[in-house]
Coordinates of C-alpha atoms and ligand atoms in Angstrom, one line a residue:
X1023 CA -11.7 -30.6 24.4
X1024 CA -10.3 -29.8 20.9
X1025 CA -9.4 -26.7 19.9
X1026 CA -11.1 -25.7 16.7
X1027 CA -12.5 -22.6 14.5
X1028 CA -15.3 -20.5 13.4
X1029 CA -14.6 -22.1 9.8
X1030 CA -15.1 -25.6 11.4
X1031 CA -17.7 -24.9 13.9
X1032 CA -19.9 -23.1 11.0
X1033 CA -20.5 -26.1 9.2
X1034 CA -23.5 -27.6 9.6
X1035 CA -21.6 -31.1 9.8
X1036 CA -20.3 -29.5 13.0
X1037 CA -23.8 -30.1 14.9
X1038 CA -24.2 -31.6 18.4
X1039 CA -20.2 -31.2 18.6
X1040 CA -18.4 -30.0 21.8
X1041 CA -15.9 -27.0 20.7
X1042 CA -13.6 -24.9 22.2
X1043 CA -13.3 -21.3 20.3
X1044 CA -10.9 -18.4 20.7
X1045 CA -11.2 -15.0 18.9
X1046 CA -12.7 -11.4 19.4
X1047 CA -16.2 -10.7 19.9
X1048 CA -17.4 -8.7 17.1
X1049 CA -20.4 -7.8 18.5
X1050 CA -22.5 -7.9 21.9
X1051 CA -25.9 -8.6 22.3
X1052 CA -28.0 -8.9 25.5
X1053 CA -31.7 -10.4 25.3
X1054 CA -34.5 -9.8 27.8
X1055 CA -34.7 -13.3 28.3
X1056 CA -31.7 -13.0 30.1
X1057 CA -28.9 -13.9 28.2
X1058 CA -26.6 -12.8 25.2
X1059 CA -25.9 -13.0 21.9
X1060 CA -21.8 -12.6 20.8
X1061 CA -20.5 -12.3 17.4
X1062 CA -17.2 -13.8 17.2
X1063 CA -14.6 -13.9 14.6
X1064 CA -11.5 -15.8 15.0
X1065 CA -10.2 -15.0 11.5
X1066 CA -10.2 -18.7 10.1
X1067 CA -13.2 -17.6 7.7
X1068 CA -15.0 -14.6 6.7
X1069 CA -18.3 -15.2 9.0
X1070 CA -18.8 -14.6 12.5
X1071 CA -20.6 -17.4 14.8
X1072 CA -23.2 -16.2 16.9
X1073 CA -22.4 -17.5 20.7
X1074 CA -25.4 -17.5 23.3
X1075 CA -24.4 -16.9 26.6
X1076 CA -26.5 -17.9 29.3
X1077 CA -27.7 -15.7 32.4
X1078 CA -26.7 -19.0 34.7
X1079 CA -23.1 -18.3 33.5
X1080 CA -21.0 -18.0 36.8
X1081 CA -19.5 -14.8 35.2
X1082 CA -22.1 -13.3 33.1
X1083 CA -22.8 -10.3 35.2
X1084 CA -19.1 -9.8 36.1
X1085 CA -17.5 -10.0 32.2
X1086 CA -19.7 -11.2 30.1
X1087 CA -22.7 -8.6 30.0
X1088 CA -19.3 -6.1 29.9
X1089 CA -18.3 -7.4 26.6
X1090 CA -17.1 -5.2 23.7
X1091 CA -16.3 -4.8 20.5
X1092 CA -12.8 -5.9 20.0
X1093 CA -12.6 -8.4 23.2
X1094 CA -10.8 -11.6 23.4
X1095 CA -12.2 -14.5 24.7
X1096 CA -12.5 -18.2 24.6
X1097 CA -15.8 -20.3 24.4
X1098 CA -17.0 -23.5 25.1
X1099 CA -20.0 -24.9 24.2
X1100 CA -22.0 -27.3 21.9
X1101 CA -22.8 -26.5 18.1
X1102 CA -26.6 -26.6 17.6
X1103 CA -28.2 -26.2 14.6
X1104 CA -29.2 -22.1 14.4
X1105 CA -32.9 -21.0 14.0
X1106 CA -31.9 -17.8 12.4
X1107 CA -31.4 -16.8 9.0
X1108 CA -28.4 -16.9 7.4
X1109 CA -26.0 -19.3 9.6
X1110 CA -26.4 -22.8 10.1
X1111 CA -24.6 -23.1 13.3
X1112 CA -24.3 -21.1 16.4
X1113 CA -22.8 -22.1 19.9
X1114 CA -23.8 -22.5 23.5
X1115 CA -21.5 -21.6 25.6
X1116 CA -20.9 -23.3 28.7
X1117 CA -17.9 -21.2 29.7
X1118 CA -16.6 -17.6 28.4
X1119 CA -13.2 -16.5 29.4
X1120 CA -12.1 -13.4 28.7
X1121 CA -8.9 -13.0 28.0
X1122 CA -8.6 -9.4 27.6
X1123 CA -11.0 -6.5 27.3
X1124 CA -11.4 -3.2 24.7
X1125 CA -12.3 0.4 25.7
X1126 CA -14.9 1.6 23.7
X1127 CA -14.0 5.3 24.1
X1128 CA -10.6 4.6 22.9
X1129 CA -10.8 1.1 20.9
X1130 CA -11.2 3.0 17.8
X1131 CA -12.3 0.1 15.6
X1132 CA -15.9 0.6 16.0
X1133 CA -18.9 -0.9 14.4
X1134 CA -19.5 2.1 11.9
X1135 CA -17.6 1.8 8.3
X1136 CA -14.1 3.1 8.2
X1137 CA -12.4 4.9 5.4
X1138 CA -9.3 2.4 4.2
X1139 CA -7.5 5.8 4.2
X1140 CA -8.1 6.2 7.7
X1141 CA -7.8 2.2 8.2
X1142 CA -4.2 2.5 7.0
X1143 CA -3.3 4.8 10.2
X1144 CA -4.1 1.1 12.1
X1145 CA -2.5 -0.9 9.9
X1146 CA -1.8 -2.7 13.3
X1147 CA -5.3 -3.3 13.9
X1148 CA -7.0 -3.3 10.2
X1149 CA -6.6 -7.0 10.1
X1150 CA -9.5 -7.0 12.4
X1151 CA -12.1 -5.7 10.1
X1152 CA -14.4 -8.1 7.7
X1153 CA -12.7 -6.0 4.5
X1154 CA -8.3 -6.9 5.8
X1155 CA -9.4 -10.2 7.0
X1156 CA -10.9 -11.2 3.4
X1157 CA -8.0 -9.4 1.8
X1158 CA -5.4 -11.9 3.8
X1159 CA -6.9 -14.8 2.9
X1160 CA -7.2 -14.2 -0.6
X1161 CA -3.5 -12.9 -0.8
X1162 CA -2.4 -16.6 1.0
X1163 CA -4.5 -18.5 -1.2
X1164 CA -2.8 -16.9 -4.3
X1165 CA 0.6 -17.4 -2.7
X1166 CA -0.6 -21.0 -2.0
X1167 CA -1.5 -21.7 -5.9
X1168 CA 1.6 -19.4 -7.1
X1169 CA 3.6 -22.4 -5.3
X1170 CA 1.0 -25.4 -6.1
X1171 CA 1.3 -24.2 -10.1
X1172 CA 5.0 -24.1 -10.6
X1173 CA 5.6 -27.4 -8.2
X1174 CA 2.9 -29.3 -10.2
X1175 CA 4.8 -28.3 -13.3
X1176 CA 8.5 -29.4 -12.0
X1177 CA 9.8 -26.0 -11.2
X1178 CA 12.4 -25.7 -8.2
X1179 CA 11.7 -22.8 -6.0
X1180 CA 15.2 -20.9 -5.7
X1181 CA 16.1 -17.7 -3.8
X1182 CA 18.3 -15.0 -4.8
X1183 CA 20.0 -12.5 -2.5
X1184 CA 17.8 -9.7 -1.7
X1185 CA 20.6 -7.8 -1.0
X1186 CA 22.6 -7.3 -4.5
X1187 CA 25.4 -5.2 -6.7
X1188 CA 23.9 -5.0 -9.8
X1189 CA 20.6 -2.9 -11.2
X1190 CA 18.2 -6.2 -12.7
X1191 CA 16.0 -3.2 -14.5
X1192 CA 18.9 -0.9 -15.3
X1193 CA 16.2 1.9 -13.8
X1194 CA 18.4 3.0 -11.3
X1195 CA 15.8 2.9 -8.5
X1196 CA 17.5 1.4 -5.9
X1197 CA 17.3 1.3 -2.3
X1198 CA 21.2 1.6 -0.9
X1199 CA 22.7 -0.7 2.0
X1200 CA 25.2 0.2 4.0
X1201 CA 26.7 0.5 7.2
X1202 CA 28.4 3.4 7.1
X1203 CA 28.3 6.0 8.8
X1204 CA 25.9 8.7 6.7
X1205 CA 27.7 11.6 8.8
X1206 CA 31.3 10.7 8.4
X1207 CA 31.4 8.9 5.2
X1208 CA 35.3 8.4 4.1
X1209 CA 36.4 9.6 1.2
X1210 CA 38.5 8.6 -1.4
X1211 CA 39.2 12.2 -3.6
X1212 CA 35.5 13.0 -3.8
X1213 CA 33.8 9.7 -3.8
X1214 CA 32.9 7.9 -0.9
X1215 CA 35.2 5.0 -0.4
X1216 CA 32.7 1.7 -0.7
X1217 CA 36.2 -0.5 -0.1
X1218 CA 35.2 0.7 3.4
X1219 CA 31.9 -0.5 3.5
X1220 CA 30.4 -3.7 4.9
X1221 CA 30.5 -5.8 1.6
X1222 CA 33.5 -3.9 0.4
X1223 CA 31.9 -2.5 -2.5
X1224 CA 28.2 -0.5 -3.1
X1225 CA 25.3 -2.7 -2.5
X1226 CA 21.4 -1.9 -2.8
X1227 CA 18.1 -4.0 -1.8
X1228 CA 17.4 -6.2 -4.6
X1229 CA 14.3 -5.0 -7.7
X1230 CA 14.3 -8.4 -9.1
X1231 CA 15.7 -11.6 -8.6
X1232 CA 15.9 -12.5 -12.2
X1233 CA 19.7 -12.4 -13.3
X1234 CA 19.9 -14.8 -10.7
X1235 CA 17.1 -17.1 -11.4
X1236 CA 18.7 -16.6 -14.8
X1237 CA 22.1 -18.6 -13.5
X1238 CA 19.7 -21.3 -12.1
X1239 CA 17.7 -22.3 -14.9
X1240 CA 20.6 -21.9 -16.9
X1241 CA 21.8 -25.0 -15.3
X1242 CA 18.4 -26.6 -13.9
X1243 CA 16.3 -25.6 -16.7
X1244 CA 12.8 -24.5 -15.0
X1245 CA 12.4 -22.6 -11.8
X1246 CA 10.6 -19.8 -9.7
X1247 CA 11.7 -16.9 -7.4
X1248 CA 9.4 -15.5 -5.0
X1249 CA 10.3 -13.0 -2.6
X1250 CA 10.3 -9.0 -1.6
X1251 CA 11.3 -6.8 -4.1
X1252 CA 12.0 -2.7 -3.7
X1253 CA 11.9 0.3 -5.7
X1254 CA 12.6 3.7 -4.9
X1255 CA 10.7 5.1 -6.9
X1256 CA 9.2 7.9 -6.5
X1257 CA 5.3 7.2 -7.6
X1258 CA 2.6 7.8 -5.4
X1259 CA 0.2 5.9 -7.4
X1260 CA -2.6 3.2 -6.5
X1261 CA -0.2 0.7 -8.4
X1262 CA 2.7 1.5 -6.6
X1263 CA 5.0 0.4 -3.5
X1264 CA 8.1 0.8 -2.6
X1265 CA 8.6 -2.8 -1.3
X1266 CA 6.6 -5.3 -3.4
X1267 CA 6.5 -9.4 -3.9
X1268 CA 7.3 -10.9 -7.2
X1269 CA 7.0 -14.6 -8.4
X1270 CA 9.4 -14.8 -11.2
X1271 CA 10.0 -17.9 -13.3
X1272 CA 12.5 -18.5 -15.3
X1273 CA 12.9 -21.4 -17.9
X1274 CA 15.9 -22.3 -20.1
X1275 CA 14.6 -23.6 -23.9
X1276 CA 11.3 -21.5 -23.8
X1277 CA 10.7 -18.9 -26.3
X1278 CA 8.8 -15.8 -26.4
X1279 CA 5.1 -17.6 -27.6
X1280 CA 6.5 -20.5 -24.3
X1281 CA 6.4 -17.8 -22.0
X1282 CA 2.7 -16.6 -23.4
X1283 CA 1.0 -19.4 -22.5
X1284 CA 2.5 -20.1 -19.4
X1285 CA 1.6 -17.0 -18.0
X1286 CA -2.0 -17.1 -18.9
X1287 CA -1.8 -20.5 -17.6
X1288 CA -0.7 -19.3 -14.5
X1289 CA -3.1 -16.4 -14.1
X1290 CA -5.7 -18.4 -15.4
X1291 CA -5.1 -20.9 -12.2
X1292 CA -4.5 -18.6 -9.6
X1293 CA -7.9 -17.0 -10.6
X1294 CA -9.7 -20.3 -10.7
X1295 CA -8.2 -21.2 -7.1
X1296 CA -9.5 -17.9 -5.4
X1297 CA -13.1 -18.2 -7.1
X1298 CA -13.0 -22.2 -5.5
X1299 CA -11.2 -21.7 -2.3
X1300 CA -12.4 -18.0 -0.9
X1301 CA -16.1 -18.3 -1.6
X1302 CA -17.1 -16.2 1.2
X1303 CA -14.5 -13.7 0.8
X1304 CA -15.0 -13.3 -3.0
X1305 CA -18.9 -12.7 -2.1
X1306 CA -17.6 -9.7 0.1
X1307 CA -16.0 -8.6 -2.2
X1308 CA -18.6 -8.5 -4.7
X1309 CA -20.7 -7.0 -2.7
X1310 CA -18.7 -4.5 -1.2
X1311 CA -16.0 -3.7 -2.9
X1312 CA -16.5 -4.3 -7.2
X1313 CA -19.6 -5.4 -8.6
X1314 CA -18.4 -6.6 -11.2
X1315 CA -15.8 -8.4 -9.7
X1316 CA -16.0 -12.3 -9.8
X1317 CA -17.8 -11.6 -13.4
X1318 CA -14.8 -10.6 -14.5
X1319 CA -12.4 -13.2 -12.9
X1320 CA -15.2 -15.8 -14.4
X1321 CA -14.6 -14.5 -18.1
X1322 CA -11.0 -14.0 -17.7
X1323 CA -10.9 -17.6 -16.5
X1324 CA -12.8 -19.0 -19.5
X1325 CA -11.3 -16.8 -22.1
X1326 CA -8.0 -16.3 -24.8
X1327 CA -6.3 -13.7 -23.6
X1328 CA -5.8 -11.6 -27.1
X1329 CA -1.9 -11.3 -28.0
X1330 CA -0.7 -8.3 -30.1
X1331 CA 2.0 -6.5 -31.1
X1332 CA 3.3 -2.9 -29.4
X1333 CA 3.2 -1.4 -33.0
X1334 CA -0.6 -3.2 -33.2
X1335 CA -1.5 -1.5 -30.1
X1336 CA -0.1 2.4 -30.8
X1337 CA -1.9 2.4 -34.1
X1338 CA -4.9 1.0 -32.7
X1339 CA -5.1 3.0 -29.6
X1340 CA -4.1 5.9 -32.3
X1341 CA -6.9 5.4 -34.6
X1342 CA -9.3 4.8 -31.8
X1343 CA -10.8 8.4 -31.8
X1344 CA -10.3 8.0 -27.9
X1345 CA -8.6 11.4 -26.3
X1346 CA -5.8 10.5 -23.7
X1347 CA -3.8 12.7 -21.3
X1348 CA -1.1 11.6 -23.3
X1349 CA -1.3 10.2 -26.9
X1350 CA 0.2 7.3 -27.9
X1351 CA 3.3 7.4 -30.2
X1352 CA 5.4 4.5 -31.1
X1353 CA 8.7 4.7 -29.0
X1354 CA 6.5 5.8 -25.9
X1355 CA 5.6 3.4 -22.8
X1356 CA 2.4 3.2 -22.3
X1357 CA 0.7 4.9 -20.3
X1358 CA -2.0 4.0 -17.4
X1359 CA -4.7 5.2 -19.2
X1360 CA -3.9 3.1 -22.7
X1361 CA -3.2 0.1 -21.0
X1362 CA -7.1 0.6 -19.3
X1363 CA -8.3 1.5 -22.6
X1364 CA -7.3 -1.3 -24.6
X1365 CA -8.6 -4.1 -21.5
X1366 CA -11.4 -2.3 -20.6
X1367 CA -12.9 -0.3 -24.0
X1368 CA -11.2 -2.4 -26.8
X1369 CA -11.1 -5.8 -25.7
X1370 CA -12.8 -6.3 -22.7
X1371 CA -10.1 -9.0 -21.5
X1372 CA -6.6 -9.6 -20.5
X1373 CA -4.4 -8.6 -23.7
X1374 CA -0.8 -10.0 -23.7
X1375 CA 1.1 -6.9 -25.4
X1376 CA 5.0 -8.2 -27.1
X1377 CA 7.8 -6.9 -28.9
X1378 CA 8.3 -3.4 -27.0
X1379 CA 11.0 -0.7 -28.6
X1380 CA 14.3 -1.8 -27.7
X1381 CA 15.1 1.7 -26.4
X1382 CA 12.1 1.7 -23.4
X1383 CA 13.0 -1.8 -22.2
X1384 CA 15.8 -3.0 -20.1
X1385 CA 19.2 -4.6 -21.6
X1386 CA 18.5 -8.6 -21.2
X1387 CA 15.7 -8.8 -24.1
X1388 CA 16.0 -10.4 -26.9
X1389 CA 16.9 -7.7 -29.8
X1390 CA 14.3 -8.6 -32.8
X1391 CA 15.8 -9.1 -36.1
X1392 CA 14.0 -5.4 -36.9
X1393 CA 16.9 -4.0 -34.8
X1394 CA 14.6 -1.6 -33.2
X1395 CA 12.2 -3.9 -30.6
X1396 CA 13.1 -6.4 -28.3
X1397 CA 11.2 -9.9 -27.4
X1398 CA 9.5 -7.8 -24.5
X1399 CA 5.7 -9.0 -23.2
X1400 CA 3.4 -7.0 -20.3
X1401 CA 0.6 -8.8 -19.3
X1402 CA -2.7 -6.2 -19.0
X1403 CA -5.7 -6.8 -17.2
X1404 CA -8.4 -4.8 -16.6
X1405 CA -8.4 -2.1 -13.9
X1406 CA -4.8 -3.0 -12.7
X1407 CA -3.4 -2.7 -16.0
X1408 CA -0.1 -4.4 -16.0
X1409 CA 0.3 -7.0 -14.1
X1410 CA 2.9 -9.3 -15.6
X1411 CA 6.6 -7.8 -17.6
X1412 CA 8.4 -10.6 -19.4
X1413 CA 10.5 -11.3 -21.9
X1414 CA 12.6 -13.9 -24.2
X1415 CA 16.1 -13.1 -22.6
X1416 CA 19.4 -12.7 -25.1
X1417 CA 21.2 -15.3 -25.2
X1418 CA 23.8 -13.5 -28.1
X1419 CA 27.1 -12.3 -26.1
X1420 CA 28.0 -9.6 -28.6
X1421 CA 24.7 -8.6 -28.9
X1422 CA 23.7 -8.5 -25.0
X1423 CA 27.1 -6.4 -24.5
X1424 CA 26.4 -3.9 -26.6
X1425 CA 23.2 -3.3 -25.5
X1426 CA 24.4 -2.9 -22.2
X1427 CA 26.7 -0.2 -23.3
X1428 CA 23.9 1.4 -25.3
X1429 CA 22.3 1.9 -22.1
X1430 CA 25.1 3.0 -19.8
X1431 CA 25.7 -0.3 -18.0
X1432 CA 29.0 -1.5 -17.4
X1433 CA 29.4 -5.4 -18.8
X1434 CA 32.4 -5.5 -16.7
X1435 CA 30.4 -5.8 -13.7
X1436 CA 28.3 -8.3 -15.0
X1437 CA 31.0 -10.5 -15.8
X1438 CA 28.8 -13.9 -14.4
X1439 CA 25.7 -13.0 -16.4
X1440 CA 27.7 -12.5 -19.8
X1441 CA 29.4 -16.1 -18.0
X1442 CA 26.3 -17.7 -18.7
X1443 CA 26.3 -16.7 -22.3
X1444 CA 30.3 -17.9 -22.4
X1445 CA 29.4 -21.1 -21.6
X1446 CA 26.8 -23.3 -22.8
X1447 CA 24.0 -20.2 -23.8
X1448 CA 20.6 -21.9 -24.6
X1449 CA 17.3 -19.2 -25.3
X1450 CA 15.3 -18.5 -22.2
X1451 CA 12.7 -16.7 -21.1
X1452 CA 10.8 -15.8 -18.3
X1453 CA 8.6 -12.8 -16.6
X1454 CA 7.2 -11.4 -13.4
X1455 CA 3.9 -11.4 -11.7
X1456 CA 3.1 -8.5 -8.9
X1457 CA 1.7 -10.5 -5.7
X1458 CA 0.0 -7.1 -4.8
X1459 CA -1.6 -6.1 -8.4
X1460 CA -2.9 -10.2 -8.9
X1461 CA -4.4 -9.6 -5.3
X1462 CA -5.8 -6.3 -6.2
X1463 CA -7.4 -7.2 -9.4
X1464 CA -9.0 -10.8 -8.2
X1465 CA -10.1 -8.7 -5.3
X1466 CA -11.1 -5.5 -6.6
X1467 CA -9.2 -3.5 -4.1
X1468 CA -8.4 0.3 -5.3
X1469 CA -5.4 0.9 -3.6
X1470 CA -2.2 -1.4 -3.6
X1471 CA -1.4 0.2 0.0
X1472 CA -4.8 -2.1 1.1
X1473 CA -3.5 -4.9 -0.1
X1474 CA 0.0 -5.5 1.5
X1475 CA 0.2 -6.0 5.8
X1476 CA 2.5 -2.9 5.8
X1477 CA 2.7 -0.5 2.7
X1478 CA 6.2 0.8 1.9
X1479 CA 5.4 3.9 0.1
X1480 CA 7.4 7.7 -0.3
X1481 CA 6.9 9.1 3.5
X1482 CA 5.4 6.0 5.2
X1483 CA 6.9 3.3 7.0
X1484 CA 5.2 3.8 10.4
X1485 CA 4.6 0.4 11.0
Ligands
4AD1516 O1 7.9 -5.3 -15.3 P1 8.9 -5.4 -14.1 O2 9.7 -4.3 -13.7 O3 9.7 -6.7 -14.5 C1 10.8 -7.2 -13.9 O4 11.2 -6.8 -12.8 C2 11.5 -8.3 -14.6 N1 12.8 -8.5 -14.0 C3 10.6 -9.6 -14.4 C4 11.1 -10.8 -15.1 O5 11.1 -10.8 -16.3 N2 11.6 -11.8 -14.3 O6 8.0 -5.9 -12.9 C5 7.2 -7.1 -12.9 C6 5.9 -6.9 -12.3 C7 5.0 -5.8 -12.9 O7 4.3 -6.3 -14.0 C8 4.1 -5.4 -11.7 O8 3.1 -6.4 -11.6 C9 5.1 -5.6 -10.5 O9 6.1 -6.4 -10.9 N3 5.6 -4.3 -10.1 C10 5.2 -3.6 -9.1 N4 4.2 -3.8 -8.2 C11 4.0 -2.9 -7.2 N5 4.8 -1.8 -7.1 C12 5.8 -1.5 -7.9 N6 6.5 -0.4 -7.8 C13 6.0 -2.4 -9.0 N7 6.9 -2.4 -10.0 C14 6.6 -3.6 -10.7
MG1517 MG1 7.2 -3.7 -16.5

């Protein structure tokens, strides 16, 4: 017999079919006709399937009446139409194996609700709960259309080193790799000797792979990076990880308004995908997690996303009689709070906010001909606030250099990126997306630590 899944075996097409399913029982059930009803969820959908298990069952007195929450087993059975509400389809089983049993006094997912703060103490086992299950799905069907968008539209996929010299964001939040040893580090004078080291110079874990998508689409002309990223910084926020994905594209001959309206494009589909591929789970999450939540992904969907200046946005979020934490004053990043206000109170929508001061944004944006901003874009949503930073990139040697010296970076060291504008410099552009903030905002999840496998965060690494 075929192995198949909940998913498949749920569907009503799946009627008077022999199956064979494998998971872990959610719930246990015995009749006093004799038998039992199991819940079991394999993961291949958000819904259970309800298995009845007969009395005549060779080992239903042995394992079967002894099953708990968290079980494994595999079923066999026929798919029969279901007489109860709410599921088209359940199974009667004509064998149950167990594969492997849970104790209830110490199996400590239980049927009772669980706190996702305690949930992330069994990160190893959260997976196993209706909320992590949905959450997985979701995050691989955005991963799924993050590669479907940019492969329809002739991008090549390319991957930079995630282990790297140079300081993409010029933040200086690096994670540092080496192989030295921490308690006997050699000297040279004062300074550690690096020459020493495995690479034979300082090297970090990579915050972007964008001067290097950079070198590739400054000779292929359109591609993506998609991989880990780290930052160590120290924010313990809802928005923050220390390890994080990002889907970066890069594109040679786009300008600032090109990278716009590729970006909502891409949001735009990546929304659309989740509300037609993860019915189920986007029904969850309505329900249980943000009411308002595929309302929102609906409107975003079907609307402009409203583009406006940094200056526009201080003097509107100045005039706006709204008190902040922090005001806003031009020169300022924005804070949390404005970017909510102006997607939540002002606009009600995604806003696309451009040309940034020069002195708040890193060293590869294009320098306006204003001399103070830079061709800079953050994409805001509601809730998350932003969850896309872009930018037109500059292509002007003397002017790139400079501004790397303005803000302490050595062009020397980035002798193959100032290459690029040696030889051949065309305009470019491109931006990031945060895997985890597009999965928290399409699912309405709270906390960015319950929407990666493993969080990364300041003091946690457990698992
Ligand atoms: O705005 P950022 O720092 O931009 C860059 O790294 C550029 N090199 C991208 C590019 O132009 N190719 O980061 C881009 C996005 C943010 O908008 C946010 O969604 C996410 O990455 N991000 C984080 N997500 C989780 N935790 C963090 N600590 C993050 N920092 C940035
Ligand atoms: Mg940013």
């Amino acid at each position: 017999m075929d192995k198949s899944s909940v998913a498949l075996a749920r569907q009503p097409a799946a009627v008077g079919r022999q199956v064979q399913l494998s998971g872990w029982v959610r719930t246990r059930r015995d009749s006093k006709g004799g038998f039992s009803f199991l819940e079991l969820n394999d993961g291949s959908c958000f819904g259970n399937i309800q298995v009845i298990a007969d009395g005549k069952l060779a080992n239903y007195e042995s394992e079967v009446k002894k099953l708990t929450a968290g079980s494994s087993v595999t079923v066999s059975g026929e798919v029969r139409a279901s007489p109860a509400q709410g599921q088209p389809t359940e199974i009667h089983a004509e064998t149950v194996t167990v594969h492997g049993g849970a104790d209830p006094e110490t199996y400590a997912l239980q049927k009772k609700r669980h706190s996702f703060e305690f949930l992330r103490t069994l990160a190893h086992l959260r997976p196993r709960t209706n909320t992590f299950g949905a959450v997985a799905r979701v995050r691989n069907c955005v991963c799924r259309s993050i590669h479907d968008f940019f492969q329809e539209q002739g991008f090549l996929y390319v991957h930079p080193p995630i282990i790297t010299g140079s300081d993409c964001e010029g933040a200086g939040q690096m994670f540092k790799v080496t192989t030295l040893d921490l308690g006997k580090l050699p000297r040279q004078g004062q300074a550690v000797d690096f020459a020493q080291d495995f690479f034979g110079r300082p090297t970090y874990l990579t915050v972007s792979g964008q001067l290097e998508a950079e070198v590739f689409a400054c000779s292929l002309g359109k591609v993506y990076t998609f991989g880990p990223t780290f930052r160590a910084e120290n924010s313990n926020t809802s928005r923050h990880l220390a390890e994080f994905w990002m889907v970066e594209p890069e594109m040679a001959f786009y300008d600032l308004h090109d990278n716009m309206d590729l970006a909502e494009a891409f949001l735009k589909r990546i929304i659309r995908d989740v509300l037609q591929r993860c019915p189920e789970d986007m029904q969850f999450f309505n329900e249980r997690i943000d009411p308002a939540v595929i309302a929102t992904l609906e409107g975003v969907a079907d609307s402009e996303f409203i583009r406006l200046s940094y200056t526009e946005a201080v003097d509107r979020l100045q005039k706006s009689g709204a008190t902040f934490e922090f005001p806003a004053a031009w020169g300022n990043d924005l804070q949390a709070e404005h970017e909510r206000y102006l997607t939540e109170q002002t606009f009600k929508r995604p806003v696309i906010l451009y040309d940034y001061p020069s002195t708040i944004k890193p060293f590869y944006m294009r320098l306006n001909d204003d001399g103070r901003t830079v061709r800079a874009m953050d994409v805001l949503v509601p809730r998350v606030g932003e969850i896309i930073g872009g930018s037109q990139r500059e292509e002007r040697l003397d002017v790139l250099e400079r501004r790397m010296k303005e803000q302490g970076l050595d062009p020397e060291a980035y002798w193959w990126y100032l290459d690029l504008r040696r030889y051949g410099t065309v305009p470019h552009s491109g931006f990031g997306l945060g895997l985890e903030r597009t999965v928290q905002f399409v699912t309405g999840m709270g906390n960015i630590r319950d929407v990666i496998p493993f969080p990364r965060t300041p003091g946690n690494a457990e698992f």
